[in-house]
Each structure stands twice: as structure tokens, then as C-alpha cells.
Amino acid sequence: MNPTVENHLQDNSKIVYQEGPKPHTNKYETRVPRLHQIYLLFFSIVISLISLALPSLQNFANSFQSNQLAIGLLITKGQLPYTDLFATGGILYYALIGLSYLLGNTLSLILIQFIAFFISGIYFYKIINYFTLHQKFALVYTILLYLFQFTLGFGGMYPIQFSLPFLMISLWFLVKYFAGIVKDEAFILYGFAGSAAMLIEPRTLIYWGLSLIAIAIFNIKEKHFARGFYQILCIILGTILVFYTAGYFILNLQLLFPYIAQAIVYPFTYFANGKEDLLMTLIYQLALLMVTGQLTGILTFKTILREAKDNAIKWLLFILVIVYSVLVMITRDYHVYHLLTVLPFGLILTAIYLNERFNIAKRKSTHRRLRVRGEQNKITVQFFKSHFYLPIIIMIGALAFPIIQTIQHQSVNQERKIVSNYLQSKAKSSETLYAWDDSSIIHIKTGLKGDSQFLSPLVYTSKKSHLKLLEDELLQHTAKYIVVNKSLEMSSTLKKDIKKHYKTVKLSQLDHLEIYIKK
């Protein structure tokens, strides 16, 4: 075994107690006990079933989620992301949603989400177990990961959730590489995972870029020049295995340049997701990051570095949390799902720090044999108590908000159903629709093609030029039908133009929505 790893295990063995921390089973993996696998399987199934019942209960979907579902559906109707529809997710992400519609039911996404949750949970567990040498600690923090994924990302459908397995697989690979317990040929897997993740969530490019820099610095420091060159070749091979297949479709559909512009350039040059006050949303998102424990490892990083082991991966995690946290804070948006990009990296650093505190308290305590029985509960309480139990409040609030909002907007949702039924009975499949609404449900229920590349006036339109482009497209009067939610702001120019070139469809049941048909 590599001396670095051997020392790591020997030093940590000093804090091993009965039924407590356990050593790695071999030099290549940290096995997940069968019972703990059952726990992870259970949480993956339950959360996937509850979350992705959302496509069937679409009224719970926020603007972003319904927009992504609509894009996936319209792919099956002949409209393409990046050319016909503005999109920032990866091509593989939209392909998965589109495939679910082709199969006849978006509930097939439950299987995809389950696989994503279970695999990411397994490798997240391995990472926590490696750093803490404590299987119960790993189990508790993996369950915390699931709970945060469920509450902060309620309903699923976020690209980062679909890409998480590839992130965790590659991060576990890096942990082992920096510890000297992985073969260079395994960099093929690293390249494969990296390219797959980027085709689902392009913002993972930050992770891959920083991890490549970390590998380069590590190799230079260790004077692994020949090995470094060989690793690059392996990464390229792994990347080609994915990009060659995806590139065939991207090039064949002539999506390359719009794909680069929208999925890669746009997210890294324009960071706002909303139009709220920058200072207020910055403070709000920073507070969320603090109280959910995502920044605990950052604030205690000096303590984490006291144990001079695995510093390369610790520094990588530190920088990742900083970069992704900054991006979250400048979104100009109050949605909590933005924290999902920070979540796995922040939780790992927090686990490392709190594990150290847990072991110190354990060494000081008496009657260890009695105390160890409730160890799992103590680890859970320690996390929440260290953050003044605020994560529980955030979880409850994040889960309650969409439910309360759906109840409050029940009448609007009912009107959307009425409008959808009317359009299904009157509109031809070749006719286009634009729904000036905070949800794309009408597009989903009717299957009518969008008249603008921006399906929602609230998604991807925080940039003024995009909102102007949306209005210009509507002013061309190519939409056969326009549905307007009266509560949403609309420019006076567009209002006057709609009244001039469209006539109102009179439906007595409508109070919040209006249907316009082209004259």
C-alpha cells in the first residue's frame, strides 16, 4: 500500500472505537456495508418517487422546471433546443426528457432519477468514509445529501441532479489518485465521466477545469511528467468515447455553434437568473449557504488542514465551494435550488470538520461502550446543533413553499386546464402558441409548438436583450394563439399590439388568464 495511505489509516486508527470507525477494506475502495446500501436504496427510491411525481402533478413545477419539461416535449414535436428554443442544459439532458415523452410518460424519468441518486449516494458515501473512516458518519451525511436534494431541489428536473453521479464518481477517483491508490489507465473513466456530466450540465465545466488544474499542479509537484502526459492521453480517449457519439448528432442537426453560445458561453458570461435586487439576493443566498452548512468547511478550513493529509483534494473542494458559492450569490434570484451546485462539495468539507470535533468529544467522554449505541443519532444531532437547527427550518420551508404556492394559485391552475382543453379542441397541430405565463404547463398539456425561442417570459429573459428579442418575435404576429396571465408585467407596446392584431376568445370561466386568437 502507498505510504501516504498507510499513514492515513494508521493515524486515524487511533480514534477507532467499538462499532465506530472502520478501516478501508482494501486499497482501491471503501466498501458500503449491505445494510447501508439498503438505506441508500430506500432513500433513492422514495425521494425519486415523490420528487418526480412532479411531471404528473405539474402544478408544483416552478418556471424553470416546467420550461425544461416543455423543451423536452417540443423536441418530440420537431423543435430543437439551441436553434428553435433557447436552452442552457446539456444536449443529453434534453434528450433524456424527450425520450421519456417518446416512451409515452414522463414517469420514466423516475427510473433515471433513482439511478442518479443511488449511484451518487454510493460514491458520496465512499468519499465521506475515506475522510472520516467512520461508516455511520458516512451514512448520516449521505442521508443529509438526499434530504437536501429532495427539499432544495423539490421536484427534480435540475441538470445538476442528473449529472451528480458522474461528479461523485470522478471526485472519488481524484481522492484515490491524490492518495496514490489508482492506476493511470483509470483516467479513461475520468474523461468519460467528465464529458458525460458536461453534456448534462455544462456548468460542471468549472469542476472539470479546476480538477484538471489540481491534477497538473499535483503532477508537477510530484515530478510525474511522463505519467502526466500519459494521463492526458487517457483523458482524451475517455472524452472521445462520449463526445464522438454526441458530436455526431450535434453536427448532424447543425447545433454546434448555438450549443456553444447558449449552453457554454451564456452561463459563464451572464450570471443572473432573475431580476431581483442584487444586494438583497446576495445576502439572502449567502445566508442560505451559511445556515445549511455549505460554508462551514470554508470557515474552518485552517482546522481541516491541520491534519496534513489529502491536502490536494481538500484545496480543490475549498476552491470549488468558493467559486460555486459566488455564482449562487449573484443569481439575482431567491430560488433555493441554486444551492444544489455547492451542496456535495460543501457537505464533504463540513463532514471532515465535524468528524474531527466528534472524535475529540468522543475521546473526552466516559462510558464509551454505552455512548456508541446512539452514535448515529449523535452525529445527526451534531450537524443540526452546529448550525442552530436552521437546516431543518430551511428544509421544511423549501418543501412547504411550492405546496403553499400551488394551493394559493389553485384557481390559476384550474384556468390553465380550461385553456389547455380549449386549445386542444380548437388548435391544429401545425399552429403555434405563446403563453405569457409563469408556467409552461399549457405548452406541455397542448403539445403546441412555441412561437418564440423563449418559451417563458420569466426564464432566460433577465438579460434585457433577450426580453427585447422575445417581444420582437411576438410583434411579428406569427403566433396563432397567445395566452396572457394578467398578473405578469408586459410592456405597453406589446399590449397594444396584441389588442390590435388579435381578438379575445370569450370564456366565462377565465379571470386570471386571457386567450387571444390572431385576426
Coordinates of C-alpha atoms in Angstrom, one line a residue:
M1 CA 0.0 0.0 0.0
N2 CA 1.2 3.5 -0.7
P3 CA 2.9 5.0 2.4
T4 CA 0.6 8.1 2.3
V5 CA -2.5 5.9 2.5
E6 CA -0.9 3.6 5.1
N7 CA -0.1 6.6 7.4
H8 CA -3.6 7.9 6.8
L9 CA -5.1 4.7 8.0
Q10 CA -2.7 4.3 11.0
D11 CA -3.2 7.8 12.3
N12 CA -7.0 7.5 12.0
S13 CA -7.0 4.1 13.7
K14 CA -6.1 5.8 17.0
I15 CA -9.7 7.1 17.2
V16 CA -11.4 3.8 16.4
Y17 CA -13.9 2.5 19.0
Q18 CA -16.2 -0.4 19.2
E19 CA -18.8 -0.2 16.4
G20 CA -17.3 3.1 15.4
P21 CA -14.9 4.0 12.6
K22 CA -13.8 1.1 10.4
P23 CA -10.7 0.9 8.1
H24 CA -10.9 0.7 4.4
T25 CA -11.5 -2.9 3.1
N26 CA -8.7 -2.7 0.5
K27 CA -6.5 -0.1 -1.1
Y28 CA -8.9 0.6 -4.0
E29 CA -12.3 1.1 -2.4
T30 CA -14.2 1.9 0.7
R31 CA -17.0 -0.7 0.7
V32 CA -20.5 0.3 1.6
P33 CA -22.0 -2.3 4.0
R34 CA -25.0 -4.2 2.8
L35 CA -27.3 -2.6 5.4
H36 CA -26.2 0.9 4.4
Q37 CA -26.7 0.1 0.8
I38 CA -30.3 -0.8 1.6
Y39 CA -30.7 2.6 3.4
L40 CA -29.4 4.4 0.3
L41 CA -31.6 2.3 -2.0
F42 CA -34.6 3.2 0.2
F43 CA -34.0 6.9 0.2
S44 CA -33.2 6.9 -3.6
I45 CA -36.5 5.2 -4.4
V46 CA -38.7 7.3 -2.0
I47 CA -37.2 10.6 -3.0
S48 CA -37.4 9.8 -6.7
L49 CA -41.0 8.7 -6.4
I50 CA -42.1 11.7 -4.5
S51 CA -40.0 14.3 -6.5
L52 CA -40.7 13.0 -10.0
A53 CA -44.3 12.5 -9.4
L54 CA -44.0 16.2 -10.3
P55 CA -44.3 15.7 -14.0
S56 CA -47.7 14.2 -13.3
L57 CA -48.5 16.9 -10.8
Q58 CA -47.1 19.7 -13.0
N59 CA -48.8 22.5 -11.0
F60 CA -46.0 22.1 -8.4
A61 CA -43.3 22.9 -11.0
N62 CA -41.7 26.3 -10.9
S63 CA -41.0 28.3 -14.1
F64 CA -37.6 26.7 -14.7
Q65 CA -38.8 23.1 -14.2
S66 CA -41.9 23.5 -16.4
N67 CA -39.8 25.2 -19.1
Q68 CA -37.4 22.3 -19.2
L69 CA -40.2 19.8 -19.4
A70 CA -41.7 21.8 -22.3
I71 CA -38.5 21.9 -24.2
G72 CA -38.1 18.1 -23.8
L73 CA -41.7 17.7 -25.1
L74 CA -41.3 20.1 -28.0
I75 CA -38.2 18.1 -29.2
T76 CA -40.7 15.3 -30.0
K77 CA -42.7 17.8 -32.0
G78 CA -39.8 18.8 -34.2
Q79 CA -38.5 21.9 -32.4
L80 CA -34.8 21.7 -31.4
P81 CA -33.1 23.2 -28.4
Y82 CA -30.5 25.9 -29.1
T83 CA -31.8 26.7 -32.6
D84 CA -35.6 26.8 -32.2
L85 CA -35.7 27.0 -28.4
F86 CA -33.2 28.8 -26.1
A87 CA -31.7 26.3 -23.7
T88 CA -28.8 26.2 -21.3
G89 CA -28.9 22.5 -20.3
G90 CA -26.8 19.9 -22.0
I91 CA -27.9 18.0 -25.1
L92 CA -28.0 14.7 -23.2
Y93 CA -30.2 16.3 -20.5
Y94 CA -32.9 17.3 -23.0
A95 CA -32.5 14.0 -24.9
L96 CA -33.5 12.2 -21.7
I97 CA -36.6 14.3 -21.2
G98 CA -37.5 14.0 -24.8
L99 CA -37.0 10.2 -24.7
S100 CA -39.4 10.0 -21.7
Y101 CA -42.1 11.7 -23.8
L102 CA -41.5 9.4 -26.7
L103 CA -42.0 6.5 -24.3
G104 CA -45.4 7.9 -23.5
N105 CA -44.9 9.0 -20.0
T106 CA -42.5 11.3 -18.1
L107 CA -42.7 9.0 -15.1
S108 CA -39.9 7.0 -16.8
L109 CA -37.8 9.9 -15.5
I110 CA -38.3 8.4 -12.1
L111 CA -36.0 5.5 -13.0
I112 CA -33.3 7.9 -14.3
Q113 CA -33.5 10.0 -11.2
F114 CA -33.4 6.9 -9.0
I115 CA -30.3 5.6 -10.7
A116 CA -28.7 9.1 -10.4
F117 CA -29.5 9.4 -6.7
F118 CA -28.4 5.9 -5.8
I119 CA -25.0 6.0 -7.7
S120 CA -24.2 9.5 -6.5
G121 CA -25.1 8.4 -2.9
I122 CA -22.8 5.3 -3.1
Y123 CA -19.8 7.4 -4.2
F124 CA -20.6 10.2 -1.8
Y125 CA -20.6 7.7 1.0
K126 CA -17.3 6.3 -0.1
I127 CA -15.8 9.8 -0.1
I128 CA -17.1 10.6 3.4
N129 CA -16.0 7.2 4.7
Y130 CA -12.5 7.8 3.3
F131 CA -12.0 11.1 5.1
T132 CA -13.7 10.1 8.4
L133 CA -13.0 6.3 8.5
H134 CA -16.5 6.2 10.0
Q135 CA -19.3 4.3 8.3
K136 CA -22.0 5.7 10.4
F137 CA -20.7 9.2 9.7
A138 CA -20.8 8.4 6.0
L139 CA -24.3 7.1 6.2
V140 CA -25.7 10.2 8.1
Y141 CA -24.1 12.6 5.7
T142 CA -25.3 10.7 2.6
I143 CA -28.8 10.8 4.0
L144 CA -28.4 14.6 4.6
L145 CA -27.3 14.9 0.9
Y146 CA -30.6 13.1 -0.1
L147 CA -32.7 15.3 2.2
F148 CA -31.2 18.5 0.8
Q149 CA -31.6 17.2 -2.7
F150 CA -35.2 16.5 -2.0
T151 CA -36.0 19.8 -0.3
L152 CA -33.8 22.3 -2.1
G153 CA -34.4 20.6 -5.4
F154 CA -38.0 19.6 -4.9
G155 CA -39.5 18.1 -8.0
G156 CA -36.2 17.2 -9.6
M157 CA -35.6 18.0 -13.2
Y158 CA -32.4 20.1 -12.5
P159 CA -29.5 19.2 -14.7
I160 CA -27.1 19.2 -11.8
Q161 CA -29.1 16.3 -10.2
F162 CA -28.8 14.2 -13.4
S163 CA -25.0 14.9 -13.6
L164 CA -24.3 14.3 -9.9
P165 CA -23.3 10.6 -10.3
F166 CA -20.6 11.5 -12.8
L167 CA -19.3 14.2 -10.5
M168 CA -19.2 11.9 -7.5
I169 CA -17.5 9.1 -9.5
S170 CA -14.8 11.4 -10.7
L171 CA -14.3 13.0 -7.3
W172 CA -13.9 9.6 -5.7
F173 CA -11.4 8.9 -8.5
L174 CA -9.4 12.1 -7.6
V175 CA -9.4 11.2 -3.9
K176 CA -7.8 7.9 -4.7
Y177 CA -5.4 9.4 -7.3
F178 CA -4.1 12.0 -4.9
A179 CA -3.7 9.3 -2.3
G180 CA -1.6 7.2 -4.8
I181 CA -4.0 4.3 -5.0
V182 CA -5.3 4.4 -8.6
K183 CA -3.7 3.4 -11.9
D184 CA -3.1 5.9 -14.6
E185 CA -5.3 3.9 -17.1
A186 CA -8.3 4.8 -14.9
F187 CA -8.1 8.4 -16.3
I188 CA -10.1 7.0 -19.2
L189 CA -13.0 6.7 -16.7
Y190 CA -12.3 10.3 -15.5
G191 CA -12.5 11.6 -19.1
F192 CA -15.7 9.6 -19.7
A193 CA -17.4 10.9 -16.6
G194 CA -16.3 14.5 -17.3
S195 CA -17.7 14.6 -20.8
A196 CA -20.9 12.9 -19.8
A197 CA -21.5 15.4 -17.0
M198 CA -20.8 18.4 -19.2
L199 CA -23.4 17.1 -21.8
I200 CA -26.0 17.0 -19.0
E201 CA -25.0 20.2 -17.0
P202 CA -22.5 22.5 -18.8
R203 CA -21.7 24.4 -15.6
T204 CA -19.8 21.3 -14.4
L205 CA -17.1 22.6 -16.7
I206 CA -16.0 24.6 -13.7
Y207 CA -15.4 21.4 -11.7
W208 CA -13.6 19.7 -14.5
G209 CA -11.4 22.8 -15.3
L210 CA -10.4 23.2 -11.6
S211 CA -9.8 19.5 -11.2
L212 CA -7.6 19.3 -14.2
I213 CA -5.6 22.2 -12.8
A214 CA -5.3 20.4 -9.5
I215 CA -4.0 17.3 -11.3
A216 CA -1.5 19.3 -13.2
I217 CA -0.2 21.0 -10.1
F218 CA 0.0 17.7 -8.2
N219 CA 1.9 16.1 -11.1
I220 CA 4.4 19.0 -11.3
K221 CA 4.9 18.9 -7.6
E222 CA 5.5 15.1 -7.6
K223 CA 7.5 15.4 -10.9
H224 CA 5.1 13.0 -12.7
F225 CA 5.8 14.4 -16.1
A226 CA 5.7 11.2 -18.1
R227 CA 2.8 10.0 -16.2
G228 CA 1.0 13.3 -16.6
F229 CA 1.4 13.1 -20.4
Y230 CA 0.0 9.5 -20.4
Q231 CA -2.9 10.6 -18.2
I232 CA -3.8 13.3 -20.7
L233 CA -4.0 10.7 -23.5
C234 CA -6.2 8.6 -21.3
I235 CA -8.5 11.6 -20.6
I236 CA -8.7 12.4 -24.3
L237 CA -9.6 8.8 -25.0
G238 CA -12.4 8.7 -22.4
T239 CA -13.7 12.1 -23.6
I240 CA -13.8 10.9 -27.2
L241 CA -15.9 7.9 -26.3
V242 CA -18.7 10.3 -25.3
F243 CA -18.1 13.4 -27.4
Y244 CA -17.8 11.4 -30.6
T245 CA -21.3 10.0 -30.2
A246 CA -22.9 13.2 -29.0
G247 CA -20.9 15.2 -31.6
Y248 CA -22.4 13.2 -34.4
F249 CA -25.9 14.3 -33.5
I250 CA -24.9 17.9 -32.7
L251 CA -23.1 18.3 -36.0
N252 CA -25.8 16.5 -38.0
L253 CA -28.5 18.7 -36.5
Q254 CA -26.3 21.8 -37.0
L255 CA -26.4 22.6 -33.3
L256 CA -22.7 23.1 -32.7
F257 CA -22.5 26.9 -32.7
P258 CA -25.8 27.7 -31.0
Y259 CA -25.0 24.9 -28.5
I260 CA -21.7 26.6 -27.6
A261 CA -23.3 30.0 -27.5
Q262 CA -26.2 29.1 -25.2
A263 CA -25.1 26.1 -23.1
I264 CA -21.4 27.1 -22.6
V265 CA -20.8 30.8 -23.3
Y266 CA -24.1 32.2 -21.9
P267 CA -23.9 30.6 -18.4
F268 CA -20.3 31.8 -17.9
T269 CA -20.8 35.3 -19.2
Y270 CA -24.2 36.2 -17.8
F271 CA -24.8 35.0 -14.3
A272 CA -28.2 36.5 -13.4
N273 CA -31.2 34.1 -13.3
G274 CA -33.7 36.7 -12.1
K275 CA -34.3 40.4 -12.0
E276 CA -34.3 40.9 -8.2
D277 CA -32.1 43.4 -6.3
L278 CA -28.5 42.1 -6.4
L279 CA -27.6 43.1 -2.9
M280 CA -30.7 41.6 -1.3
T281 CA -30.4 38.3 -3.2
L282 CA -26.7 38.2 -2.5
I283 CA -27.3 38.5 1.3
Y284 CA -30.2 36.0 1.1
Q285 CA -28.3 33.3 -0.8
L286 CA -25.2 33.8 1.4
A287 CA -27.4 33.3 4.5
L288 CA -28.8 30.1 3.0
L289 CA -25.3 28.8 2.3
M290 CA -24.3 29.6 5.9
V291 CA -27.3 28.1 7.7
T292 CA -27.4 24.9 5.6
G293 CA -23.8 24.2 6.5
Q294 CA -22.4 24.6 3.0
L295 CA -19.8 27.1 4.1
T296 CA -18.9 25.5 7.5
G297 CA -15.9 23.8 5.9
I298 CA -14.7 27.1 4.4
L299 CA -14.9 28.9 7.7
T300 CA -13.0 26.2 9.4
F301 CA -10.6 25.3 6.6
K302 CA -7.5 26.0 8.7
T303 CA -8.6 23.4 11.2
I304 CA -9.2 20.9 8.4
L305 CA -5.7 21.4 7.1
R306 CA -4.1 20.8 10.5
E307 CA -4.1 17.1 9.6
A308 CA -1.6 17.3 6.7
K309 CA -3.1 14.5 4.6
D310 CA -5.1 14.7 1.4
N311 CA -4.5 18.4 1.1
A312 CA -4.7 18.4 -2.7
I313 CA -8.3 17.2 -2.7
K314 CA -9.2 19.4 0.3
W315 CA -7.9 22.5 -1.5
L316 CA -9.8 21.5 -4.7
L317 CA -13.0 21.2 -2.6
F318 CA -12.3 24.5 -0.9
I319 CA -12.0 26.3 -4.3
L320 CA -15.0 24.6 -5.8
V321 CA -17.2 25.7 -2.8
I322 CA -15.9 29.3 -3.1
V323 CA -16.5 29.5 -6.9
Y324 CA -19.9 27.9 -6.9
S325 CA -21.0 29.9 -3.9
V326 CA -20.1 33.1 -5.6
L327 CA -22.1 32.1 -8.7
V328 CA -25.1 31.3 -6.4
M329 CA -24.9 34.7 -4.7
I330 CA -25.0 36.7 -7.9
T331 CA -28.0 34.9 -9.5
R332 CA -30.3 37.8 -8.5
D333 CA -32.9 35.2 -7.6
Y334 CA -34.5 33.8 -4.4
H335 CA -34.9 30.2 -5.5
V336 CA -33.1 27.7 -3.2
Y337 CA -32.3 25.2 -6.0
H338 CA -29.2 27.2 -6.9
L339 CA -27.6 25.7 -3.8
L340 CA -27.5 22.3 -5.4
T341 CA -24.3 23.1 -7.3
V342 CA -22.5 23.8 -4.0
L343 CA -24.2 21.0 -1.9
P344 CA -22.0 17.9 -2.4
F345 CA -18.7 19.7 -2.1
G346 CA -19.8 21.9 0.9
L347 CA -21.1 18.8 2.8
I348 CA -17.9 16.9 2.3
L349 CA -15.8 19.7 3.9
T350 CA -18.4 20.1 6.7
A351 CA -18.3 16.4 7.4
I352 CA -14.4 16.4 7.6
Y353 CA -14.5 19.2 10.2
L354 CA -17.4 17.9 12.3
N355 CA -16.0 14.4 12.3
E356 CA -12.8 15.9 13.9
R357 CA -14.9 17.6 16.6
F358 CA -17.0 14.4 17.1
N359 CA -13.9 12.3 17.7
I360 CA -12.4 14.9 20.1
A361 CA -15.7 14.8 22.1
K362 CA -15.7 11.1 22.0
R363 CA -12.1 10.8 23.4
K364 CA -13.1 13.0 26.3
S365 CA -16.3 11.2 27.1
T366 CA -16.5 8.3 29.5
H367 CA -18.5 5.1 29.2
R368 CA -17.7 4.9 25.5
R369 CA -19.3 1.5 25.2
L370 CA -22.6 2.9 26.3
R371 CA -22.4 6.0 24.2
V372 CA -21.6 4.3 21.0
R373 CA -25.0 2.7 20.8
G374 CA -26.7 6.1 19.9
E375 CA -23.8 7.2 17.8
Q376 CA -25.8 7.6 14.6
N377 CA -28.3 9.9 16.3
K378 CA -25.5 11.9 17.9
I379 CA -23.8 12.5 14.5
T380 CA -27.2 13.8 13.1
V381 CA -27.8 16.0 16.1
Q382 CA -24.3 17.3 16.0
F383 CA -24.8 18.6 12.4
F384 CA -28.1 20.3 13.1
K385 CA -27.0 21.6 16.5
S386 CA -23.8 23.1 15.0
H387 CA -26.0 25.1 12.7
F388 CA -28.5 26.1 15.4
Y389 CA -31.1 23.6 13.8
L390 CA -31.6 26.1 11.0
P391 CA -31.1 23.4 8.2
I392 CA -34.3 21.8 9.5
I393 CA -36.2 25.1 9.1
I394 CA -34.7 25.6 5.6
M395 CA -35.7 22.1 4.6
I396 CA -39.3 22.5 5.8
G397 CA -39.5 25.9 4.2
A398 CA -38.1 24.7 0.9
L399 CA -40.6 21.9 0.8
A400 CA -43.6 23.9 2.0
F401 CA -43.1 26.9 -0.3
P402 CA -44.1 25.1 -3.6
I403 CA -47.0 23.4 -1.9
I404 CA -48.4 26.6 -0.4
Q405 CA -47.8 28.4 -3.7
T406 CA -49.7 25.7 -5.5
I407 CA -52.6 25.9 -3.1
Q408 CA -52.7 29.7 -3.4
H409 CA -52.7 29.5 -7.2
Q410 CA -55.2 26.8 -7.5
S411 CA -57.7 29.0 -9.4
V412 CA -55.0 29.9 -11.9
N413 CA -54.0 26.3 -12.4
Q414 CA -57.7 25.4 -13.0
E415 CA -57.8 28.1 -15.6
R416 CA -54.7 26.7 -17.3
K417 CA -56.5 23.4 -17.6
I418 CA -59.5 25.1 -19.1
V419 CA -57.3 27.0 -21.6
S420 CA -55.4 23.8 -22.5
N421 CA -58.7 21.9 -23.1
Y422 CA -59.9 24.7 -25.4
L423 CA -56.7 24.8 -27.4
Q424 CA -56.6 21.0 -27.7
S425 CA -60.1 21.1 -29.2
K426 CA -59.6 24.1 -31.5
A427 CA -55.9 24.4 -32.4
K428 CA -54.3 22.5 -35.2
S429 CA -51.0 20.7 -34.5
S430 CA -49.2 23.0 -37.1
E431 CA -50.3 26.2 -35.3
T432 CA -48.1 27.9 -32.8
L433 CA -48.8 29.3 -29.3
Y434 CA -47.2 31.7 -27.0
A435 CA -48.1 31.6 -23.3
W436 CA -47.1 34.8 -21.5
D437 CA -47.3 33.0 -18.2
D438 CA -45.1 32.0 -15.2
S439 CA -45.5 28.3 -16.1
S440 CA -45.1 26.4 -19.4
I441 CA -47.9 23.9 -18.4
I442 CA -50.1 25.0 -21.3
H443 CA -47.4 24.1 -23.8
I444 CA -47.0 20.7 -22.1
K445 CA -50.7 19.9 -22.0
T446 CA -51.4 21.0 -25.5
G447 CA -48.2 20.0 -27.2
L448 CA -48.4 23.1 -29.4
K449 CA -45.1 24.5 -30.7
G450 CA -43.7 27.7 -29.2
D451 CA -43.8 30.8 -31.2
S452 CA -40.6 32.2 -29.6
Q453 CA -37.3 30.7 -28.7
F454 CA -38.1 31.8 -25.1
L455 CA -41.0 29.6 -24.0
S456 CA -41.4 31.6 -20.8
P457 CA -41.2 35.3 -20.3
L458 CA -39.5 34.6 -16.9
V459 CA -36.8 32.0 -18.0
Y460 CA -33.6 33.2 -19.7
T461 CA -35.1 36.7 -20.1
S462 CA -33.4 38.5 -17.2
K463 CA -31.0 39.7 -19.8
K464 CA -32.5 42.8 -21.4
S465 CA -31.5 41.9 -25.0
H466 CA -33.3 38.5 -24.5
L467 CA -36.5 40.2 -23.4
K468 CA -36.3 42.6 -26.3
L469 CA -35.8 39.7 -28.7
L470 CA -38.8 37.9 -27.2
E471 CA -41.0 41.0 -27.7
D472 CA -39.7 41.4 -31.3
E473 CA -40.6 37.8 -32.1
L474 CA -44.1 38.3 -30.8
L475 CA -44.5 41.5 -32.7
Q476 CA -44.1 39.6 -35.9
H477 CA -47.6 38.1 -35.3
T478 CA -46.6 34.5 -36.3
A479 CA -48.4 33.0 -33.2
K480 CA -51.9 31.8 -33.9
Y481 CA -52.7 31.9 -30.2
I482 CA -51.4 34.0 -27.3
V483 CA -52.3 33.2 -23.7
V484 CA -51.7 36.1 -21.2
N485 CA -51.5 35.8 -17.5
K486 CA -52.9 39.2 -16.3
S487 CA -50.7 39.2 -13.2
L488 CA -47.4 39.3 -15.2
E489 CA -45.9 42.5 -16.3
M490 CA -46.0 43.2 -20.1
S491 CA -44.7 46.3 -22.0
S492 CA -47.4 48.7 -23.2
T493 CA -46.1 48.3 -26.7
L494 CA -46.8 44.6 -26.7
K495 CA -50.2 45.0 -25.0
K496 CA -51.3 47.5 -27.7
D497 CA -50.0 45.3 -30.5
I498 CA -51.8 42.2 -29.2
K499 CA -55.1 44.0 -28.9
K500 CA -54.6 45.4 -32.5
H501 CA -53.7 42.1 -34.2
Y502 CA -55.5 39.6 -32.0
K503 CA -59.0 39.2 -30.8
T504 CA -60.1 37.9 -27.4
V505 CA -61.6 34.5 -27.0
K506 CA -64.5 34.8 -24.6
L507 CA -64.6 32.1 -22.0
S508 CA -66.7 32.8 -18.9
Q509 CA -64.6 30.7 -16.6
L510 CA -61.4 32.8 -17.0
D511 CA -60.5 35.5 -14.6
H512 CA -56.7 35.4 -14.4
L513 CA -55.9 34.3 -18.0
E514 CA -56.9 35.6 -21.4
I515 CA -56.8 33.8 -24.7
Y516 CA -56.1 35.7 -27.9
I517 CA -56.5 34.4 -31.4
K518 CA -55.0 36.0 -34.5
K519 CA -57.5 38.1 -36.5

